[in-house]
């Protein structure tokens, strides 16, 4: 079965810290996504990548960046964490032209104090 | 861009009754409509999807209907069971060939099954 692993389930950081959220997929697949989930706001796309070294902005990229140095790893970076970035972050894999299904990781609940 | 509205935000039904969740979309070019289910503390998972060339699709107790003219689609769950309790997200995509970056999600419906 497809596996998408996120490095941390819960994370607590301080305002101004640089935060790295890691996502690793065990399939040799190109498409990877970072979503943010907030109550009452649904799932919102932050960044996505369709290949190594490739990255594109989603709907809410402000305050975030990403890194895709290897095909299996897609990292979300908060350069200077702020309290309004407290949220559940979900990594996803899939969503291709031939199979639109997205496979989500278990999520990282980030709290910025 | 696409805008997806989902209603209701919370739905409580008696076990065994039916539940209906409705979504509307704004982009007439949208042609792919998936539904994801997220149980408490778990990841979202695809439960059913429909394309614009089909009006209805069924999978056991769940079904999705699509009205392209009115630009709305609905999830129907019959004979609800406790394990149906979850948050359900609808989504719409204008081009299934362009990757999931075009997928826009609704805000979610919390379905509660009362025993």
Short mmCIF file of C-alpha atoms in Angstrom, two decimals:
data_model
loop_
_atom_site.label_atom_id
_atom_site.label_comp_id
_atom_site.label_asym_id
_atom_site.label_seq_id
_atom_site.Cartn_x
_atom_site.Cartn_y
_atom_site.Cartn_z
CA UNK A 1 0.00 0.00 0.00
CA UNK A 2 1.11 3.56 -0.62
CA UNK A 3 2.74 5.22 2.34
CA UNK A 4 3.22 8.91 2.99
CA UNK A 5 5.17 9.59 6.17
CA UNK A 6 5.30 12.89 7.98
CA UNK A 7 8.19 13.27 10.39
CA UNK A 8 6.28 14.59 13.42
CA UNK A 9 2.72 14.16 14.68
CA UNK A 10 2.87 17.11 17.07
CA UNK A 11 5.27 20.04 17.05
CA UNK A 12 5.54 23.09 19.31
CA UNK A 13 7.65 26.03 18.19
CA UNK A 14 8.20 29.62 19.24
CA UNK A 15 7.42 32.71 17.20
CA UNK A 16 10.30 33.56 14.88
CA UNK A 17 11.75 30.06 14.77
CA UNK A 18 12.55 28.38 11.47
CA UNK A 19 10.46 25.25 11.14
CA UNK A 20 10.93 22.26 8.85
CA UNK A 21 8.10 19.81 8.17
CA UNK A 22 9.23 16.69 6.37
CA UNK A 23 7.24 14.39 4.12
CA UNK A 24 8.49 11.16 2.60
CA UNK A 25 6.65 8.90 0.16
CA UNK A 26 7.74 5.34 -0.52
CA UNK A 27 6.59 5.30 -4.16
CA UNK A 28 8.68 6.63 -7.03
CA UNK A 29 6.17 9.33 -7.74
CA UNK A 30 6.46 12.89 -8.97
CA UNK A 31 3.43 14.70 -7.55
CA UNK A 32 3.55 15.88 -3.95
CA UNK A 33 1.49 18.51 -2.13
CA UNK A 34 1.37 20.42 1.13
CA UNK A 35 -2.04 21.36 2.54
CA UNK A 36 -3.06 23.28 5.60
CA UNK A 37 -6.22 22.24 7.47
CA UNK A 38 -8.06 24.62 9.79
CA UNK A 39 -11.51 24.09 11.37
CA UNK A 40 -14.19 25.62 9.21
CA UNK A 41 -11.78 26.39 6.38
CA UNK A 42 -11.26 22.96 4.87
CA UNK A 43 -8.06 21.94 3.09
CA UNK A 44 -6.04 24.69 1.45
CA UNK A 45 -3.09 24.10 -0.89
CA UNK A 46 0.16 25.78 0.16
CA UNK A 47 2.71 24.45 -2.35
CA UNK A 48 3.07 21.55 -4.73
CA UNK A 49 5.79 19.86 -6.73
CA UNK A 50 5.61 17.69 -9.83
CA UNK A 51 9.30 16.78 -10.01
CA UNK A 52 12.65 17.08 -8.26
CA UNK A 53 13.75 20.72 -7.90
CA UNK A 54 10.34 21.83 -9.13
CA UNK A 55 7.96 23.80 -6.91
CA UNK A 56 4.85 25.84 -7.52
CA UNK A 57 2.76 28.08 -5.29
CA UNK A 58 -0.68 26.96 -4.31
CA UNK A 59 -3.50 29.10 -2.95
CA UNK A 60 -1.84 30.27 0.30
CA UNK A 61 1.96 30.27 -0.12
CA UNK A 62 2.68 33.41 1.91
CA UNK A 63 5.04 32.74 4.81
CA UNK A 64 6.06 29.33 3.48
CA UNK A 65 8.66 27.83 1.16
CA UNK A 66 9.41 24.27 0.08
CA UNK A 67 12.31 22.07 -0.92
CA UNK A 68 12.35 19.02 -3.19
CA UNK A 69 15.94 17.80 -3.50
CA UNK A 70 14.96 14.14 -3.87
CA UNK A 71 11.90 12.66 -5.48
CA UNK A 72 10.71 10.91 -2.33
CA UNK A 73 11.07 13.90 0.04
CA UNK A 74 9.10 17.15 0.01
CA UNK A 75 9.80 19.61 2.82
CA UNK A 76 7.69 22.55 3.97
CA UNK A 77 9.62 25.43 5.54
CA UNK A 78 8.33 28.19 7.75
CA UNK A 79 11.14 30.76 7.58
CA UNK A 80 9.94 32.68 10.64
CA UNK A 81 7.02 30.98 12.37
CA UNK A 82 4.10 33.13 13.46
CA UNK A 83 1.11 32.33 15.67
CA UNK A 84 -1.27 32.43 12.69
CA UNK A 85 0.61 29.45 11.26
CA UNK A 86 -0.64 27.26 14.10
CA UNK A 87 -2.49 24.57 12.17
CA UNK A 88 -2.65 20.96 10.98
CA UNK A 89 -0.32 20.40 8.02
CA UNK A 90 -1.05 17.55 5.65
CA UNK A 91 1.31 16.21 3.02
CA UNK A 92 -0.20 14.37 0.05
CA UNK A 93 0.92 12.28 -2.91
CA UNK A 94 -0.78 11.44 -6.17
CA UNK A 95 -3.27 13.48 -8.13
CA UNK A 96 -2.05 12.59 -11.60
CA UNK A 97 -3.76 12.85 -14.95
CA UNK A 98 -4.46 9.11 -14.98
CA UNK A 99 -5.33 8.75 -11.29
CA UNK A 100 -6.60 11.81 -9.50
CA UNK A 101 -6.71 10.14 -6.07
CA UNK A 102 -4.71 11.89 -3.37
CA UNK A 103 -3.01 9.90 -0.60
CA UNK A 104 -2.56 11.93 2.57
CA UNK A 105 -0.04 11.63 5.36
CA UNK A 106 -1.24 11.48 8.96
CA UNK A 107 -0.53 15.17 9.46
CA UNK A 108 1.57 17.37 11.73
CA UNK A 109 -0.23 19.51 14.30
CA UNK A 110 1.96 22.58 14.64
CA UNK A 111 1.54 25.00 17.51
CA UNK A 112 3.42 28.30 17.37
CA UNK A 113 3.60 30.04 20.73
CA UNK B 1 -10.51 30.58 -9.64
CA UNK B 2 -12.84 27.85 -8.51
CA UNK B 3 -15.02 28.36 -5.43
CA UNK B 4 -16.65 25.38 -3.70
CA UNK B 5 -19.42 25.90 -1.17
CA UNK B 6 -20.39 22.99 1.10
CA UNK B 7 -23.51 22.64 3.27
CA UNK B 8 -24.31 21.98 6.00
CA UNK B 9 -21.26 22.48 8.18
CA UNK B 10 -22.68 20.05 10.75
CA UNK B 11 -25.24 17.30 10.18
CA UNK B 12 -26.70 15.08 12.86
CA UNK B 13 -28.82 12.07 11.87
CA UNK B 14 -30.23 9.04 13.64
CA UNK B 15 -28.49 5.75 12.99
CA UNK B 16 -30.19 4.02 10.08
CA UNK B 17 -31.43 7.24 8.50
CA UNK B 18 -30.02 8.81 5.35
CA UNK B 19 -27.62 11.76 5.17
CA UNK B 20 -27.15 14.21 2.32
CA UNK B 21 -24.31 16.69 1.95
CA UNK B 22 -24.46 19.28 -0.82
CA UNK B 23 -21.78 21.23 -2.66
CA UNK B 24 -21.90 23.92 -5.31
CA UNK B 25 -19.06 25.05 -7.55
CA UNK B 26 -18.48 28.16 -9.60
CA UNK B 27 -16.23 27.14 -12.51
CA UNK B 28 -18.24 25.59 -15.34
CA UNK B 29 -15.00 24.02 -16.61
CA UNK B 30 -14.80 21.76 -13.54
CA UNK B 31 -15.15 18.13 -14.55
CA UNK B 32 -13.88 16.04 -11.63
CA UNK B 33 -15.62 15.88 -8.22
CA UNK B 34 -14.16 13.72 -5.44
CA UNK B 35 -15.37 13.23 -1.87
CA UNK B 36 -12.96 12.64 1.01
CA UNK B 37 -13.79 11.28 4.46
CA UNK B 38 -11.73 12.15 7.51
CA UNK B 39 -12.40 10.22 10.71
CA UNK B 40 -11.39 11.80 13.99
CA UNK B 41 -7.60 11.90 14.32
CA UNK B 42 -7.04 10.24 10.95
CA UNK B 43 -6.04 11.32 7.47
CA UNK B 44 -8.54 12.20 4.72
CA UNK B 45 -9.31 9.32 2.38
CA UNK B 46 -11.07 9.26 -0.96
CA UNK B 47 -14.42 7.48 -0.71
CA UNK B 48 -16.02 8.20 -4.08
CA UNK B 49 -15.59 10.46 -7.08
CA UNK B 50 -17.54 11.39 -10.19
CA UNK B 51 -16.73 12.94 -13.53
CA UNK B 52 -18.82 15.41 -15.47
CA UNK B 53 -19.88 12.88 -18.09
CA UNK B 54 -21.75 10.88 -15.44
CA UNK B 55 -24.84 11.98 -13.53
CA UNK B 56 -24.72 9.50 -10.67
CA UNK B 57 -22.36 6.96 -9.18
CA UNK B 58 -22.99 4.41 -6.42
CA UNK B 59 -20.79 2.33 -4.18
CA UNK B 60 -22.75 0.24 -1.68
CA UNK B 61 -24.35 2.69 0.78
CA UNK B 62 -22.84 5.85 -0.67
CA UNK B 63 -23.76 7.64 -3.87
CA UNK B 64 -22.86 10.90 -5.52
CA UNK B 65 -25.08 12.87 -7.90
CA UNK B 66 -24.03 15.68 -10.21
CA UNK B 67 -26.11 18.40 -11.82
CA UNK B 68 -23.83 20.23 -14.26
CA UNK B 69 -26.47 22.74 -15.29
CA UNK B 70 -27.01 23.90 -11.73
CA UNK B 71 -23.35 23.35 -10.84
CA UNK B 72 -23.99 21.30 -7.76
CA UNK B 73 -23.20 17.80 -6.58
CA UNK B 74 -24.25 15.83 -3.52
CA UNK B 75 -23.12 12.92 -1.38
CA UNK B 76 -25.83 10.53 -0.22
CA UNK B 77 -25.28 8.00 2.56
CA UNK B 78 -28.07 5.52 3.21
CA UNK B 79 -28.64 3.35 6.29
CA UNK B 80 -26.10 5.35 8.27
CA UNK B 81 -23.92 3.54 10.78
CA UNK B 82 -21.72 4.77 13.65
CA UNK B 83 -18.60 4.36 11.52
CA UNK B 84 -19.99 6.97 9.11
CA UNK B 85 -19.33 9.65 11.74
CA UNK B 86 -16.57 11.82 10.27
CA UNK B 87 -15.83 15.07 8.48
CA UNK B 88 -16.60 14.90 4.76
CA UNK B 89 -14.96 17.16 2.18
CA UNK B 90 -16.17 17.72 -1.34
CA UNK B 91 -13.85 19.07 -4.02
CA UNK B 92 -13.88 20.18 -7.63
CA UNK B 93 -11.21 20.30 -10.29
CA UNK B 94 -11.40 22.09 -13.64
CA UNK B 95 -8.98 19.76 -15.40
CA UNK B 96 -8.27 16.21 -14.29
CA UNK B 97 -5.32 16.18 -16.69
CA UNK B 98 -3.57 19.02 -14.97
CA UNK B 99 -2.78 17.41 -11.65
CA UNK B 100 -4.33 17.92 -8.26
CA UNK B 101 -3.08 21.50 -7.95
CA UNK B 102 -6.37 22.53 -9.52
CA UNK B 103 -8.40 20.75 -6.84
CA UNK B 104 -10.44 23.10 -4.63
CA UNK B 105 -11.95 21.69 -1.43
CA UNK B 106 -15.12 22.67 0.36
CA UNK B 107 -14.93 23.63 4.03
CA UNK B 108 -16.16 20.28 5.25
CA UNK B 109 -19.27 18.77 6.88
CA UNK B 110 -19.11 17.16 10.29
CA UNK B 111 -21.51 14.20 10.14
CA UNK B 112 -22.67 12.91 13.50
CA UNK B 113 -24.55 9.61 13.70
CA UNK B 114 -26.78 9.50 16.77
CA UNK B 115 -27.34 6.02 18.25
#
